[in-house]
């Protein structure tokens, strides 16, 4: 047989694109359109309905950046269309086919009821089927003119990322607003051809099925009347029916399709626009559910549901009805799809608590899985936290973006730092925006790594990132692929059902231990430093407010625990942990608002804490310690004086000078407190840090070396740092001044100032306090660089086989060598409050109060010794998507901690992030809880969320070993229970001699509910 593939394929493509596709709508009449441009921010439907509208013609430019234009569309269904399927078809002037980053609109009836959204591949609104002739149509359409931030493929900075800089020129040209008749036979022919063509081209040339489809398509084109597509469509479909009816092979892979519409809670648009995106997408989804009984839609992020509930009650009611019918599946169980690395341990717990409670309260549904497809790597603490929140499975997708190594599994058991395992799936379709294209189906089968063990995978389908969701075209594809030879079988089902079946058929799935590190987007540990600092400080201020509010509730008559205020503030912080806000990968508008929100949160939490402390009574000055460790350190009073105080963990003490063992001696460029001696060189680096206790030099080279690197990644500027950044740099070794600024016996300080680059300055105060080996670097940067990253290096004289970095409720160890490609790919990693390196008998830590990104490497010196270098990433200067990212002032502190064990490092991490509070309070209550025994660390102290007055305490083992201790209470204890994260009882806890014995495995998290006597 002659090879005619090219002729036939080109014939089919042209006939489809130029004849069949345009014939989907058989007849049209235009709407009469008028427009009103809303001033400023979006307005309510009521305000828009009362506005004055001006006539508007098609092909007219409209829509300034971030503007809202309301269109009134009126029309009448022609009488001759009676009995046919009539739709409104609206084209706002869409650019490309992605609905998330351009013009979008929500169509309302004249009475305000939202009907459905329109976007590039979902331009229709059903009218009636059958339609009554003469029916009058009256719509109000809220159209958002959001700019295309992805224009030019992220190749250049744009001012469009903030309404303050975007200008006012119209962005779009309105193309179409019609009433139209949908020719359902042509519509289905269109889908038949698409599915068969795409299946065919992804079958191998030697497959008979490919040629069978090819020649069936050729015969179908013979049956097509090019002058009467509608009249011949049924005949064409009849020719294709036999090849569409052939069933899949018995061993065909099964793809569980789950409707999805990933909506970034902010990214290339501000939060206010996400609120509207949810209404648009959820309107589409509920409309699709009405049309397709077999449709199931999975949707996470309780925050987005709450926005719809509060702002679009009619859409909310439709969602509730879809949940009842089983077509809408709340999933994920988190407040938002948070970043997977940066939120603190308690914050991830609260993400799960607030999310799951929302779904239980409003839908009677307890979610069973963590749905987190698009975060930039996943902490090894997740398996335990997910299980403690009552979850059975975990879903992710982003690891498919790895730059270097292909992740070896798709269905596996993920084991966390404490040993907890959770059943995990990583869809081989390699997208969470599937459309059931032939290419996607082929990729899913080829990629699937579990062949021979498992037979099924999951595919989230529907337009996403900016919303949009599934379409009827995608549903029609799924129906055709349900049982089709040459293709995997597609079944639409609830993700819980998929995970149950996958686990049943593959119980001995392989195990992946530790973090799911994404070999890409490593700069998200550093970009937008002020946003990250706001998150870190908010987390610690929330801890502080809860502890002292609990103390006041227990000991101060008349004090009322601020449940509602704390709940609201937690939700604000949780929202901003979304995986494009906290990582620093959003437009300028998002981060400008985030910084303002963090300032407001800090102010309110400060007030809450002050109210709680004041409720304990006035009459004396006390020092309050929110840390879970006893502290003896120097504190600055409200008058600015220095004092050395000793304060118990989670408690307070009078402001009374204690005596440190040795005073600080400060002279020239040398600080010495009897524990360590610090020498600052003329170039402002540390020339020596001598540990007087151990009798050894700590440094292997210049300490606190500030290095400015060129930082232009290959792509995704705010997200990525590529390995070549390390090849070009400037060491900042020419200070403007180095001067002794404090020689107080309690505190010695040397200030180093530098100017560099494009007008940037940095002032660092090197501080050594009495009684502590910790050396602080209080840093003030005025940053004006572009496409640079600033790092601070501490080369220490230890031969460390690995580094230990704090993560949520524990730490992870990473090799300091690069024997394998997996290790080499971890050239930039994340950590929380500290990084520790050590050799047997001696360790050194670098502690911080707001940074996350770092790298650790080692070299062998000429003398045979090994230098292990820890470098903190301080600040970046990406220009896309925010051209002014990180510009301006930054204030933070990091510290070097010589001679430190892991336990001492953990304590200093808390200490640096939770400064002692000096306040007027006469009350001297016992700490709410205290722990006898080491390794048991208190992470949270609060009153139970149910208002019962019970005290809830979250503990964890922080050193990586076994821990035993006794939890003591500062109030009469009547009983104790072990609970899950949602404070639901799991088992009774023993109470012995007024305390609760605690035994923890390495990194175990334990939540106790304490009943007051």
Short mmCIF file of N, CA, C and O in Angstrom, two decimals, residues 47 50 70 77 144 146 201 211 464 667 672 761 850 885 964:
data_model
loop_
_atom_site.label_atom_id
_atom_site.label_comp_id
_atom_site.label_asym_id
_atom_site.label_seq_id
_atom_site.Cartn_x
_atom_site.Cartn_y
_atom_site.Cartn_z
N UNK A 47 -24.62 48.53 42.12
CA UNK A 47 -24.10 49.81 41.64
C UNK A 47 -23.98 49.80 40.12
O UNK A 47 -24.30 50.79 39.45
N UNK A 50 -27.32 50.22 38.30
CA UNK A 50 -27.90 51.56 38.36
C UNK A 50 -27.11 52.57 37.53
O UNK A 50 -27.50 53.74 37.44
N UNK A 70 -18.53 47.13 32.57
CA UNK A 70 -19.80 46.41 32.57
C UNK A 70 -20.47 46.62 31.22
O UNK A 70 -20.55 47.74 30.71
N UNK A 77 -34.40 36.10 20.77
CA UNK A 77 -34.22 34.85 20.02
C UNK A 77 -35.21 34.83 18.85
O UNK A 77 -36.43 34.96 19.06
N UNK A 144 -13.48 41.95 33.23
CA UNK A 144 -12.22 42.38 33.84
C UNK A 144 -11.15 42.46 32.77
O UNK A 144 -10.91 41.50 32.03
N UNK A 146 -7.80 42.39 32.76
CA UNK A 146 -6.53 42.10 33.42
C UNK A 146 -5.42 42.01 32.38
O UNK A 146 -5.59 41.36 31.34
N UNK A 201 -1.98 10.36 15.66
CA UNK A 201 -0.61 10.86 15.49
C UNK A 201 0.30 10.45 16.64
O UNK A 201 1.53 10.54 16.51
N UNK A 211 -3.16 3.21 11.21
CA UNK A 211 -3.54 3.24 9.80
C UNK A 211 -5.03 3.02 9.63
O UNK A 211 -5.65 3.56 8.70
N UNK A 464 -6.47 25.86 34.27
CA UNK A 464 -6.08 26.26 35.61
C UNK A 464 -5.00 27.30 35.64
O UNK A 464 -4.68 27.95 34.65
N UNK A 667 37.45 46.22 72.68
CA UNK A 667 38.56 47.15 72.45
C UNK A 667 38.95 47.08 70.99
O UNK A 667 39.21 45.99 70.45
N UNK A 672 35.29 40.20 73.44
CA UNK A 672 35.62 38.99 74.20
C UNK A 672 34.70 38.94 75.42
O UNK A 672 34.65 39.89 76.20
N UNK A 761 23.78 50.36 50.07
CA UNK A 761 24.58 50.45 51.29
C UNK A 761 24.14 49.34 52.24
O UNK A 761 23.00 48.87 52.21
N UNK A 850 14.84 35.64 59.61
CA UNK A 850 13.90 35.88 58.51
C UNK A 850 14.33 35.31 57.17
O UNK A 850 13.58 35.46 56.20
N UNK A 885 11.33 44.29 42.52
CA UNK A 885 11.37 43.32 43.62
C UNK A 885 12.56 43.57 44.54
O UNK A 885 13.69 43.75 44.08
N UNK A 964 12.01 11.70 76.59
CA UNK A 964 11.05 11.42 77.64
C UNK A 964 11.04 12.58 78.61
O UNK A 964 12.08 13.18 78.88
#
